Short mmCIF file of C-alpha atoms in Angstrom, two decimals:
data_model
loop_
_atom_site.label_atom_id
_atom_site.label_comp_id
_atom_site.label_asym_id
_atom_site.label_seq_id
_atom_site.Cartn_x
_atom_site.Cartn_y
_atom_site.Cartn_z
CA MET A 1 95.17 79.83 160.88
CA PHE A 2 92.27 80.39 163.27
CA TRP A 3 91.57 83.77 161.67
CA LEU A 4 91.57 82.23 158.22
CA ALA A 5 89.14 79.48 159.29
CA GLN A 6 86.79 82.05 160.84
CA ALA A 7 86.93 84.22 157.73
CA LYS A 8 86.16 81.17 155.62
CA ASN A 9 83.00 80.34 157.64
CA GLU A 10 81.75 83.94 157.50
CA THR A 11 82.33 84.07 153.77
CA LEU A 12 80.43 80.85 153.24
CA ASP A 13 77.42 82.19 155.18
CA LYS A 14 77.35 85.46 153.30
CA ALA A 15 78.02 83.76 150.00
CA SER A 16 74.93 81.60 150.48
CA GLU A 17 72.87 84.79 150.95
CA LEU A 18 74.45 86.29 147.89
CA VAL A 19 73.86 83.37 145.56
CA ARG A 20 70.30 82.99 144.33
CA ASP A 21 68.53 79.69 144.17
CA ILE A 22 70.29 77.69 141.52
CA THR A 23 67.76 76.05 139.28
CA THR A 24 68.33 74.01 136.19
CA PHE A 25 66.73 76.78 134.12
CA ARG A 26 69.16 79.38 135.49
CA VAL A 27 72.13 77.13 134.90
CA ALA A 28 70.96 76.59 131.35
CA GLN A 29 70.55 80.35 130.85
CA ALA A 30 74.03 80.97 132.25
CA LEU A 31 75.51 78.36 129.93
CA ILE A 32 73.75 79.95 126.96
CA ILE A 33 75.09 83.37 127.95
CA ILE A 34 78.62 81.96 128.25
CA PHE A 35 78.30 80.19 124.92
CA ILE A 36 76.92 83.28 123.16
CA THR A 37 79.66 85.47 124.68
CA TYR A 38 82.35 83.06 123.57
CA TRP A 39 80.84 82.84 120.10
CA VAL A 40 80.46 86.62 119.76
CA ILE A 41 84.05 87.26 120.91
CA PHE A 42 85.33 84.58 118.56
CA SER A 43 83.33 86.01 115.64
CA ILE A 44 84.32 89.61 116.36
CA GLU A 45 87.97 88.56 116.56
CA LYS A 46 87.80 86.69 113.25
CA LEU A 47 85.84 89.49 111.57
CA LEU A 48 88.16 92.27 112.73
CA ILE A 49 91.29 90.37 111.78
CA TRP A 50 89.81 89.57 108.37
CA LEU A 51 88.74 93.18 107.91
CA SER A 52 92.13 94.54 108.96
CA GLU A 53 93.91 92.29 106.48
CA LYS A 54 91.54 93.30 103.70
CA ALA A 55 91.58 97.00 104.51
CA ALA A 56 94.21 99.43 103.32
CA LEU A 57 97.35 99.81 105.38
CA ARG A 58 96.21 103.12 106.83
CA PHE A 59 93.18 101.46 108.43
CA ARG A 60 94.78 98.16 109.43
CA LEU A 61 96.06 99.06 112.87
CA THR A 62 93.01 101.14 113.75
CA ILE A 63 90.79 98.14 113.12
CA LYS A 64 93.06 95.74 114.99
CA GLN A 65 93.46 98.07 117.94
CA SER A 66 89.72 98.04 118.56
CA LEU A 67 89.88 94.30 119.28
CA PRO A 68 90.65 94.51 123.06
CA PHE A 69 87.86 97.05 123.51
CA TRP A 70 85.25 94.77 121.93
CA ARG A 71 86.51 91.81 123.94
CA ALA A 72 86.31 93.77 127.20
CA PHE A 73 82.88 95.09 126.23
CA CYS A 74 81.50 91.60 125.57
CA LEU A 75 82.99 90.18 128.76
CA THR A 76 81.64 93.04 130.87
CA LEU A 77 78.19 92.67 129.34
CA ALA A 78 78.24 88.91 129.95
CA GLY A 79 79.45 89.47 133.54
CA ILE A 80 76.54 91.83 134.22
CA PHE A 81 74.01 89.36 132.79
CA LEU A 82 75.48 86.45 134.75
CA GLY A 83 75.62 88.52 137.93
CA ASN A 84 71.96 89.45 137.65
CA LEU A 85 71.03 85.88 136.85
CA LEU A 86 72.91 84.06 139.59
CA LEU A 87 73.57 86.56 142.36
CA ASN A 88 71.41 88.45 144.77
CA LEU A 89 73.18 91.77 144.39
CA SER A 90 71.81 93.86 147.24
CA GLU A 91 74.07 96.58 148.66
CA SER A 92 74.71 94.84 152.00
CA ASN A 93 75.48 91.51 150.31
CA VAL A 94 77.96 93.04 147.91
CA LEU A 95 79.74 95.02 150.64
CA ALA A 96 79.90 92.04 152.98
CA VAL A 97 81.24 89.54 150.56
CA THR A 98 83.45 91.47 148.16
CA GLY A 99 86.08 92.27 150.77
CA THR A 100 86.45 88.70 151.92
CA VAL A 101 86.28 87.32 148.39
CA ALA A 102 88.95 89.78 147.35
CA VAL A 103 91.26 88.52 150.11
CA ALA A 104 90.59 84.90 149.15
CA LEU A 105 91.09 85.67 145.44
CA GLY A 106 94.19 87.63 146.26
CA PHE A 107 95.77 84.54 147.81
CA ALA A 108 94.56 82.03 145.26
CA PHE A 109 94.84 83.99 141.99
CA LYS A 110 97.30 86.72 142.86
CA ASP A 111 99.19 86.65 139.57
CA TYR A 112 96.08 86.10 137.50
CA ALA A 113 94.28 89.04 139.11
CA SER A 114 97.40 91.16 138.72
CA SER A 115 97.53 90.35 134.99
CA VAL A 116 93.86 91.08 134.47
CA ILE A 117 94.12 94.42 136.28
CA ALA A 118 97.27 95.29 134.31
CA GLY A 119 95.41 94.36 131.12
CA ILE A 120 92.52 96.68 131.98
CA ILE A 121 94.91 99.50 132.84
CA GLY A 122 96.78 98.77 129.63
CA LEU A 123 93.59 99.41 127.67
CA PHE A 124 93.68 103.02 128.85
CA GLU A 125 97.41 103.70 129.18
CA ARG A 126 98.17 101.92 125.90
CA PRO A 127 101.79 100.89 126.50
CA TYR A 128 101.19 98.47 123.61
CA GLN A 129 98.37 97.68 121.21
CA VAL A 130 97.54 94.94 118.77
CA GLY A 131 99.81 95.31 115.72
CA ASP A 132 102.66 96.96 117.65
CA ARG A 133 106.13 95.45 117.56
CA VAL A 134 107.42 95.19 121.10
CA ARG A 135 110.29 93.74 123.04
CA VAL A 136 109.47 92.26 126.45
CA GLY A 137 112.38 90.58 128.16
CA ASN A 138 114.07 88.35 125.61
CA TYR A 139 111.15 88.28 123.24
CA TYR A 140 110.54 90.55 120.27
CA GLY A 141 107.68 90.40 117.82
CA GLU A 142 104.32 91.68 116.64
CA ILE A 143 101.38 91.64 119.06
CA VAL A 144 98.79 89.47 117.38
CA SER A 145 96.35 89.19 120.26
CA TYR A 146 95.45 91.21 123.37
CA GLY A 147 93.72 88.88 125.80
CA LEU A 148 92.29 89.18 129.28
CA ARG A 149 95.42 87.81 130.90
CA GLY A 150 98.17 88.64 128.45
CA ILE A 151 99.32 89.37 124.94
CA LYS A 152 100.47 87.02 122.22
CA LEU A 153 103.63 87.93 120.36
CA ARG A 154 104.54 86.51 116.99
CA THR A 155 108.33 86.38 116.83
CA PRO A 156 110.45 86.57 113.66
CA THR A 157 110.79 82.79 113.81
CA ASN A 158 106.97 82.57 113.69
CA ASP A 159 106.68 81.33 117.28
CA VAL A 160 103.79 82.69 119.31
CA VAL A 161 104.79 83.72 122.82
CA MET A 162 102.22 84.41 125.54
CA ILE A 163 103.28 87.21 127.86
CA PRO A 164 101.12 88.13 130.88
CA HIS A 165 100.09 91.76 131.28
CA ASN A 166 101.59 91.93 134.78
CA LYS A 167 105.02 92.30 133.17
CA LEU A 168 103.90 95.91 132.88
CA TRP A 169 104.55 96.35 136.62
CA THR A 170 108.06 94.98 136.65
CA GLU A 171 109.67 95.06 133.20
CA ALA A 172 110.52 97.68 130.62
CA ILE A 173 108.40 97.30 127.47
CA VAL A 174 110.12 98.50 124.32
CA ASN A 175 107.55 99.49 121.72
CA ALA A 176 109.13 99.97 118.30
CA ASN A 177 106.21 101.58 116.45
CA ASP A 178 103.76 102.66 119.17
CA GLY A 179 100.58 102.39 117.15
CA ASN A 180 102.08 103.51 113.84
CA VAL A 181 102.50 101.48 110.68
CA GLU A 182 106.08 102.64 110.20
CA ILE A 183 108.98 101.28 112.14
CA GLN A 184 112.60 102.38 111.99
CA VAL A 185 114.93 99.69 110.74
CA VAL A 186 118.57 100.08 111.73
CA THR A 187 121.07 98.12 109.68
CA ASP A 188 124.70 97.91 110.77
CA PHE A 189 127.68 97.60 108.47
CA TYR A 190 131.28 97.23 109.65
CA LEU A 191 134.02 98.25 107.23
CA ALA A 192 137.76 98.87 107.35
CA HIS A 193 139.11 102.24 108.48
CA ARG A 194 140.50 103.12 105.06
CA VAL A 195 137.30 102.87 103.04
CA ASP A 196 136.12 105.89 101.05
CA LEU A 197 133.53 107.22 103.47
CA GLU A 198 131.77 109.43 100.92
CA LYS A 199 131.32 106.58 98.48
CA VAL A 200 130.13 104.13 101.11
CA MET A 201 127.66 106.63 102.51
CA GLN A 202 126.36 107.40 99.02
CA ILE A 203 125.87 103.69 98.39
CA LEU A 204 123.99 103.29 101.65
CA TYR A 205 121.69 106.21 100.88
CA ARG A 206 121.02 104.95 97.36
CA VAL A 207 120.37 101.41 98.58
CA ALA A 208 117.72 102.70 100.95
CA GLN A 209 116.25 105.11 98.40
CA THR A 210 115.91 102.42 95.76
CA SER A 211 114.56 99.59 97.88
CA LYS A 212 110.99 98.75 96.96
CA TYR A 213 110.16 98.44 100.66
CA THR A 214 111.34 101.92 101.68
CA GLN A 215 108.86 104.49 102.90
CA ILE A 216 110.36 107.32 100.91
CA LYS A 217 108.31 109.95 102.74
CA LEU A 218 110.31 109.35 105.91
CA PRO A 219 113.93 110.36 106.52
CA ILE A 220 116.88 108.15 105.65
CA GLN A 221 120.03 108.59 107.71
CA VAL A 222 123.52 107.17 107.74
CA ILE A 223 125.36 107.45 111.05
CA LEU A 224 129.07 106.76 111.47
CA ASP A 225 130.85 105.46 114.49
CA GLU A 226 134.53 104.75 114.92
CA GLN A 227 135.67 101.51 116.53
CA PRO A 228 139.24 100.35 117.25
CA TRP A 229 138.94 97.63 114.60
CA GLY A 230 136.98 99.49 111.90
CA THR A 231 134.25 101.95 110.98
CA HIS A 232 130.69 101.27 111.97
CA PHE A 233 128.05 102.48 109.46
CA ARG A 234 124.49 102.59 110.70
CA LEU A 235 121.74 102.93 108.09
CA LYS A 236 118.42 104.13 109.52
CA CYS A 237 115.30 104.04 107.37
CA TYR A 238 111.66 102.96 107.39
CA PRO A 239 109.75 100.31 105.43
CA ILE A 240 106.27 101.12 104.10
CA ASP A 241 104.84 98.29 106.19
CA ALA A 242 106.30 97.43 109.60
CA ARG A 243 105.66 93.75 108.85
CA ASP A 244 108.36 93.89 106.19
CA GLU A 245 110.97 94.79 108.81
CA PHE A 246 113.11 91.68 108.42
CA ILE A 247 112.74 91.18 104.67
CA TYR A 248 113.52 94.88 104.30
CA LYS A 249 116.68 94.54 106.32
CA THR A 250 117.66 91.52 104.22
CA ASP A 251 117.12 93.50 101.03
CA LEU A 252 119.25 96.38 102.33
CA ILE A 253 122.10 94.08 103.39
CA LYS A 254 122.00 92.06 100.19
CA ARG A 255 122.14 95.03 97.85
CA THR A 256 124.69 96.91 99.95
CA LYS A 257 127.03 93.94 100.04
CA GLN A 258 126.69 93.48 96.28
CA ALA A 259 127.60 97.13 95.71
CA LEU A 260 130.48 97.04 98.19
CA GLN A 261 131.83 93.92 96.55
CA GLN A 262 131.85 95.66 93.16
CA MET A 263 133.83 98.51 94.73
CA ASN A 264 136.24 96.09 96.42
CA VAL A 265 135.55 97.69 99.76
CA LYS A 266 137.58 96.17 102.57
CA TYR A 267 135.98 94.74 105.67
CA PRO A 268 137.70 95.10 109.04
CA SER A 269 140.49 92.63 109.64
CA PHE A 270 141.67 91.72 113.08
CA PRO A 271 145.43 91.39 113.66
CA ALA A 272 146.49 87.87 114.56
CA SER A 273 147.81 89.10 117.91
CA GLU A 274 144.31 90.30 118.91
CA PHE A 275 142.82 86.91 118.08
CA GLU A 276 145.46 85.23 120.15
CA LEU A 277 144.75 87.57 123.03
CA SER A 278 141.03 86.94 122.85
CA PHE A 279 141.48 83.17 122.92
CA THR A 280 143.89 83.15 125.82
CA MET B 1 103.52 117.17 84.41
CA GLN B 2 105.80 119.91 83.14
CA THR B 3 108.39 121.98 84.93
CA SER B 4 109.72 125.41 84.22
CA SER B 5 112.27 127.35 86.17
CA PHE B 6 113.01 130.59 84.40
CA SER B 7 111.05 133.51 83.02
CA GLN B 8 110.68 133.91 79.26
CA LYS B 9 113.24 136.76 79.00
CA GLU B 10 116.14 134.64 80.20
CA LYS B 11 115.73 131.83 77.73
CA ASP B 12 118.52 131.19 75.27
CA LEU B 13 117.92 127.54 74.79
CA ILE B 14 115.01 125.24 75.40
CA ILE B 15 115.62 121.59 76.14
CA VAL B 16 112.64 119.30 75.95
CA ILE B 17 112.68 115.92 77.66
CA PRO B 18 109.39 114.29 76.69
CA ASN B 19 109.57 111.56 79.29
CA LEU B 20 111.84 111.73 82.32
CA SER B 21 111.14 108.12 83.20
CA GLN B 22 113.29 107.04 80.24
CA LEU B 23 116.34 108.61 81.92
CA PHE B 24 116.01 106.76 85.16
CA LEU B 25 115.87 103.28 86.63
CA ARG B 26 115.19 102.72 90.31
CA CYS B 27 118.43 100.94 91.16
CA LEU B 28 121.84 101.83 92.55
CA ASP B 29 123.27 103.13 89.25
CA GLY B 30 119.98 104.35 87.84
CA PHE B 31 120.32 107.99 88.85
CA ASP B 32 123.34 108.97 86.72
CA ALA B 33 121.26 110.72 84.07
CA ILE B 34 119.25 112.57 86.69
CA GLU B 35 122.44 113.72 88.40
CA TYR B 36 123.76 114.84 85.00
CA LEU B 37 120.59 116.84 84.41
CA LYS B 38 120.92 118.48 87.81
CA ASP B 39 124.52 119.30 87.06
CA GLN B 40 123.59 120.85 83.71
CA ALA B 41 120.76 122.82 85.24
CA PHE B 42 123.17 124.21 87.81
CA GLN B 43 125.92 125.08 85.33
CA ASN B 44 123.63 126.54 82.65
CA PRO B 45 120.98 128.64 84.31
CA SER B 46 119.93 130.16 80.98
CA ILE B 47 118.52 126.88 79.71
CA PHE B 48 114.76 126.48 79.87
CA TRP B 49 113.85 122.93 80.67
CA LEU B 50 110.59 121.41 79.58
CA ILE B 51 110.35 118.01 81.19
CA GLY B 52 107.46 115.60 80.99
CA CYS B 53 106.88 113.00 83.66
CA ASN B 54 104.08 111.51 85.65
CA GLU B 55 103.18 112.64 89.14
CA TRP B 56 104.45 109.49 90.87
CA LEU B 57 107.89 109.83 89.34
CA TRP B 58 108.12 113.53 90.07
CA ARG B 59 107.26 113.02 93.73
CA TYR B 60 109.72 110.15 94.03
CA LEU B 61 112.60 111.96 92.32
CA ASN B 62 111.85 115.16 94.16
CA ARG B 63 112.12 113.29 97.44
CA VAL B 64 115.32 111.46 96.48
CA CYS B 65 117.12 114.03 94.28
CA ASP B 66 115.41 117.30 95.26
CA LEU B 67 114.48 118.10 91.67
CA SER B 68 112.34 121.09 92.56
CA ALA B 69 115.47 122.93 93.69
CA TYR B 70 116.78 122.78 90.11
CA PHE B 71 113.68 122.80 87.93
CA GLY B 72 111.11 124.65 90.00
CA ASP B 73 107.68 123.54 90.98
CA PRO B 74 105.81 121.27 88.60
CA ILE B 75 102.84 122.40 86.58
CA SER B 76 100.16 119.77 86.36
CA LEU B 77 98.32 119.33 83.12
CA PRO B 78 94.66 120.29 83.50
CA PHE B 79 92.09 117.57 83.83
CA LEU B 80 90.16 117.02 80.64
CA GLY B 81 86.47 117.83 80.83
CA GLY B 82 83.71 116.18 78.83
CA PHE B 83 83.93 118.59 75.88
CA GLU B 84 87.74 118.39 75.67
CA LEU B 85 87.49 114.63 75.60
CA LYS B 86 84.87 114.77 72.88
CA GLU B 87 87.05 117.05 70.74
CA TRP B 88 90.07 114.82 71.35
CA LEU B 89 88.24 111.61 70.52
CA ASP B 90 86.19 113.10 67.64
CA PRO B 91 88.55 111.99 64.84
CA VAL B 92 88.31 108.41 66.06
CA CYS B 93 84.61 108.65 66.80
CA GLU B 94 83.87 109.97 63.31
CA SER B 95 85.63 107.05 61.69
CA ILE B 96 83.17 104.61 63.20
CA ASN B 97 79.42 104.82 63.39
CA PHE B 98 78.01 104.41 66.82
CA GLU B 99 75.09 105.64 68.86
CA PHE B 100 74.80 106.89 72.39
CA THR B 101 72.20 104.92 74.29
CA GLN B 102 69.87 105.79 77.11
CA GLN B 103 66.49 104.49 78.16
CA ASN B 104 64.37 107.65 77.87
CA GLN B 105 66.07 108.83 74.75
CA GLN B 106 63.26 111.00 73.27
CA LYS B 107 62.47 112.70 76.56
CA ALA B 108 66.13 113.47 77.19
CA GLN B 109 66.55 114.89 73.68
CA LYS B 110 63.54 117.19 74.10
CA LYS B 111 64.85 118.46 77.43
CA PHE B 112 68.27 119.04 75.89
CA GLN B 113 66.79 121.05 72.99
CA ASN B 114 64.81 123.26 75.38
CA ASN B 115 67.93 123.98 77.46
CA HIS B 116 70.23 124.71 74.54
CA SER B 117 67.90 126.58 72.15
CA SER B 118 68.80 130.09 73.34
CA ASP B 119 72.35 129.76 74.71
CA THR B 120 75.01 130.17 72.00
CA ASN B 121 78.07 130.34 74.28
CA GLN B 122 77.86 126.79 75.51
CA PRO B 123 79.99 124.05 73.89
CA ARG B 124 78.29 122.52 70.90
CA TRP B 125 76.99 119.10 71.72
CA ALA B 126 75.11 117.08 69.16
CA SER B 127 72.72 115.73 71.74
CA GLU B 128 72.17 115.52 75.45
CA LEU B 129 73.13 111.86 75.31
CA GLU B 130 76.49 112.80 73.88
CA GLN B 131 77.03 115.47 76.52
CA LYS B 132 76.01 113.15 79.32
CA TYR B 133 78.21 110.40 78.00
CA PHE B 134 81.36 112.50 77.73
CA ASP B 135 80.80 114.30 81.04
CA SER B 136 80.41 110.93 82.69
CA LEU B 137 83.49 109.63 80.88
CA ALA B 138 85.57 112.60 82.08
CA ASN B 139 84.32 112.09 85.61
CA VAL B 140 85.00 108.35 85.68
CA ALA B 141 88.44 108.76 84.09
CA SER B 142 89.30 111.57 86.55
CA GLY B 143 90.08 113.76 83.55
CA ILE B 144 93.06 111.65 82.49
CA GLY B 145 93.27 111.32 78.71
CA GLN B 146 94.72 107.81 78.52
CA SER B 147 92.19 106.44 81.00
CA ALA B 148 89.34 108.12 79.15
CA ALA B 149 90.44 106.70 75.81
CA ARG B 150 90.59 103.21 77.26
CA LEU B 151 87.25 103.53 79.04
CA TRP B 152 85.66 104.87 75.85
CA LEU B 153 86.90 101.76 74.06
CA TYR B 154 85.52 99.53 76.83
CA SER B 155 82.15 101.25 76.63
CA LEU B 156 81.64 100.36 72.96
CA HIS B 157 79.30 97.43 72.46
CA ILE B 158 77.72 95.73 69.50
CA LEU B 159 73.96 95.40 69.65
CA GLN B 160 71.94 93.08 67.45
CA SER B 161 69.07 95.12 66.03
CA ASP B 162 65.77 93.27 66.65
CA GLU B 163 63.30 96.13 66.21
CA ASN B 164 60.98 94.08 63.95
CA GLY B 165 60.67 91.39 66.55
CA ASP B 166 60.73 88.77 63.83
CA ASP B 167 62.02 85.60 65.41
CA ASP B 168 62.30 83.76 62.10
CA VAL B 169 65.01 86.02 60.72
CA ASP B 170 68.47 84.49 60.68
CA GLU B 171 70.67 86.11 63.36
CA SER B 172 73.64 86.53 61.04
CA SER B 173 71.55 88.59 58.64
CA GLN B 174 70.25 90.92 61.35
CA PRO B 175 71.71 94.43 61.17
CA THR B 176 74.06 95.27 64.01
CA LYS B 177 74.87 98.65 65.47
CA LEU B 178 77.68 99.94 67.60
CA VAL B 179 76.56 101.68 70.77
CA THR B 180 78.28 103.25 73.73
CA LEU B 181 77.06 102.17 77.11
CA LYS B 182 77.76 104.31 80.16
CA ALA B 183 81.50 104.43 80.82
CA LYS B 184 82.49 102.72 84.03
CA LEU B 185 85.73 101.69 85.67
CA PRO B 186 86.66 98.00 85.50
CA ASP B 187 87.01 96.35 88.89
CA LEU B 188 90.51 96.45 90.31
CA PRO B 189 91.19 93.03 91.84
CA ASP B 190 92.36 92.73 95.44
CA LEU B 191 96.09 93.34 95.35
CA THR B 192 98.77 91.76 97.50
CA GLN B 193 101.56 93.90 98.89
CA ASP B 194 104.03 92.38 96.41
CA GLN B 195 101.72 93.26 93.53
CA ARG B 196 101.52 96.81 94.84
CA PHE B 197 105.31 97.04 94.90
CA LEU B 198 105.38 95.86 91.31
CA LEU B 199 102.64 98.17 90.09
CA TYR B 200 104.19 101.14 91.83
CA SER B 201 107.52 100.39 90.18
CA LEU B 202 105.83 100.00 86.81
CA GLY B 203 103.95 103.25 87.36
CA LEU B 204 107.18 105.08 88.18
CA HIS B 205 108.78 104.03 84.92
CA GLU B 206 105.53 104.11 82.89
CA ARG B 207 106.58 101.28 80.61
CA MET B 208 109.53 98.93 80.80
CA GLY B 209 110.79 95.46 79.98
CA LEU B 210 110.73 92.51 82.34
CA SER B 211 114.47 92.57 83.09
CA GLU B 212 114.45 96.29 83.93
CA LEU B 213 111.43 95.75 86.13
CA SER B 214 113.20 92.98 88.01
CA ILE B 215 116.20 95.28 88.58
CA SER B 216 113.91 98.04 89.79
CA LEU B 217 112.26 95.66 92.26
CA GLY B 218 115.48 93.94 93.33
CA ASP B 219 113.88 90.55 92.66
CA SER B 220 114.82 87.75 90.30
CA ILE B 221 113.31 87.72 86.81
CA SER B 222 111.45 84.47 87.44
CA GLN B 223 109.81 85.91 90.56
CA VAL B 224 108.72 89.03 88.71
CA ARG B 225 107.54 87.01 85.70
CA ASN B 226 105.23 84.96 87.92
CA GLN B 227 103.65 88.09 89.34
CA ILE B 228 103.40 89.75 85.94
CA GLN B 229 101.63 86.71 84.54
CA VAL B 230 98.93 86.99 87.20
CA LEU B 231 98.52 90.72 86.60
CA LEU B 232 98.40 90.26 82.83
CA LYS B 233 95.60 87.76 83.21
CA ALA B 234 93.74 90.10 85.53
CA ASP B 235 94.15 92.84 82.88
CA VAL B 236 95.80 95.16 85.39
CA VAL B 237 99.04 95.16 83.42
CA GLU B 238 99.30 95.07 79.66
CA ARG B 239 102.12 94.19 77.32
CA ASN B 240 102.97 96.09 74.17
CA HIS B 241 106.02 95.01 72.16
CA ASN B 242 107.53 93.36 75.24
CA LEU B 243 107.11 96.54 77.23
CA LEU B 244 104.90 96.31 80.28
CA GLN B 245 102.65 99.05 81.54
CA VAL B 246 99.72 99.51 83.89
CA ASN B 247 96.35 99.35 82.14
CA PRO B 248 95.30 103.03 81.94
CA ALA B 249 91.72 102.09 82.82
CA HIS B 250 92.93 101.24 86.34
CA TYR B 251 94.93 104.43 86.94
CA SER B 252 92.56 106.22 89.27
CA GLN B 253 91.64 103.15 91.35
CA LEU B 254 95.26 102.07 91.57
CA GLN B 255 96.33 105.54 92.68
CA GLN B 256 93.71 105.42 95.41
CA ASP B 257 94.75 101.93 96.50
CA LEU B 258 98.44 102.83 96.65
CA ALA B 259 97.77 106.07 98.49
CA ASN B 260 95.73 104.16 101.06
CA ASN B 261 98.69 101.85 101.51
CA TYR B 262 101.15 104.69 102.09
CA PHE B 263 102.90 104.70 98.72
CA LEU B 264 104.14 108.08 97.52
CA VAL B 265 101.73 108.62 94.66
CA GLY B 266 100.09 111.95 95.34
CA ASP B 267 96.96 113.09 97.03
CA SER B 268 94.33 110.45 97.52
CA LYS B 269 90.75 111.50 96.94
#
């Protein structure tokens, strides 16, 4: 406690040297800089999002992915202007105060600072970018915003979830498209053991090949797996636009089920004894 | 687009399919005829197949059914140049009287005569205006005949002749003349992704009815009808005897738009 109090007094002394005389004019200038920065970031964000939605698919993600860079650029520029305006940034002042301020900030805004640093590192490492579809913890969705502190995910239910960047340190981030427009959609079908495998596989291929959403340039695969209660068919294919992921899956399921119904294909049935076992 | 798979010596029989799109519908059961063709091509290697289809359909079917393995690589029809277009459109052009217009008409004509006075091998153009017009038409239409024909039609305009400058003359009695303005592409409106799906499907099948289109898209007829209505009004789609097709004037722009949005339509420029 004594050490903390002493550190606090020293910091206050050096901070007073560091801070320039605060005049009304300087405060007004600082407010104008903050306002302009906010306005520029807001405008750039709106403009880039508008542009990306108007542009062709091949340019959409490229435009959106530049958003964090422009935000960081504006904030850095504003920070430099504000620093020059309000602080007396001589070498000795900076060295003296930064260490102590860092300790104080570390205690007070540990998580915030961790998120900001993770966000800056994320700009270079690119574990995720705006437009990617990622799973973090229990949440899955499209990244619609890359902020200073975290990302915003739009989930399939149209909720927006804010996730701090510092999850990068502790959690696995599953990125489904990693900067690409295409995303693999895996659709599962469970049928009885005795179904005609050739016919079912042909139906699954045709369903994917004839869906309006399918990116026909990319491979379509049907994978089989055997389970004790039936056969598991896994259809893997890609939509033209990753945003159509769920409607694409719906289209595949709808048309497959219609075709299977016409063929009178049997679904797996569980023996009554198994149900009884599972309930006991 | 035409395909050939065998040399001339091996031909016993030639089968011509003018339009492959009529044998196919993009739905679960829509490939039976294509599979039959493949089967026939495999069982009867002495048959020479001459199949016509557009580039979008060929690329799609080649991806899904591997058509090139049976019918060889496609041969694209050459792009039509200005003179070919002129020769093709001449019978229609001769039936109506029209003039080619340009601002410095006399100067251009003199320059044209100087350039063409000694050279007898060049195509015979009536005037430089005509040559410029058809070269420009071929360029704008990307050498596609149907697009060029439509753009030629769009470029025709009626001008009221007011050379005398007499304001008192009744307008209805003034002589009119038909002129061609410079051919240009009509603006393609901003398309939504659903409209792109529809136009791509329509392009694959070239022309089709509303119910077939709805099957091809996997959507209900009412949904498709709503979209078609918007596209008809925007003149992107046209209807002929209840068959829908993409307006040929939009071909090149639409191809570019779809290619930019990752549809399988061929090389984008």
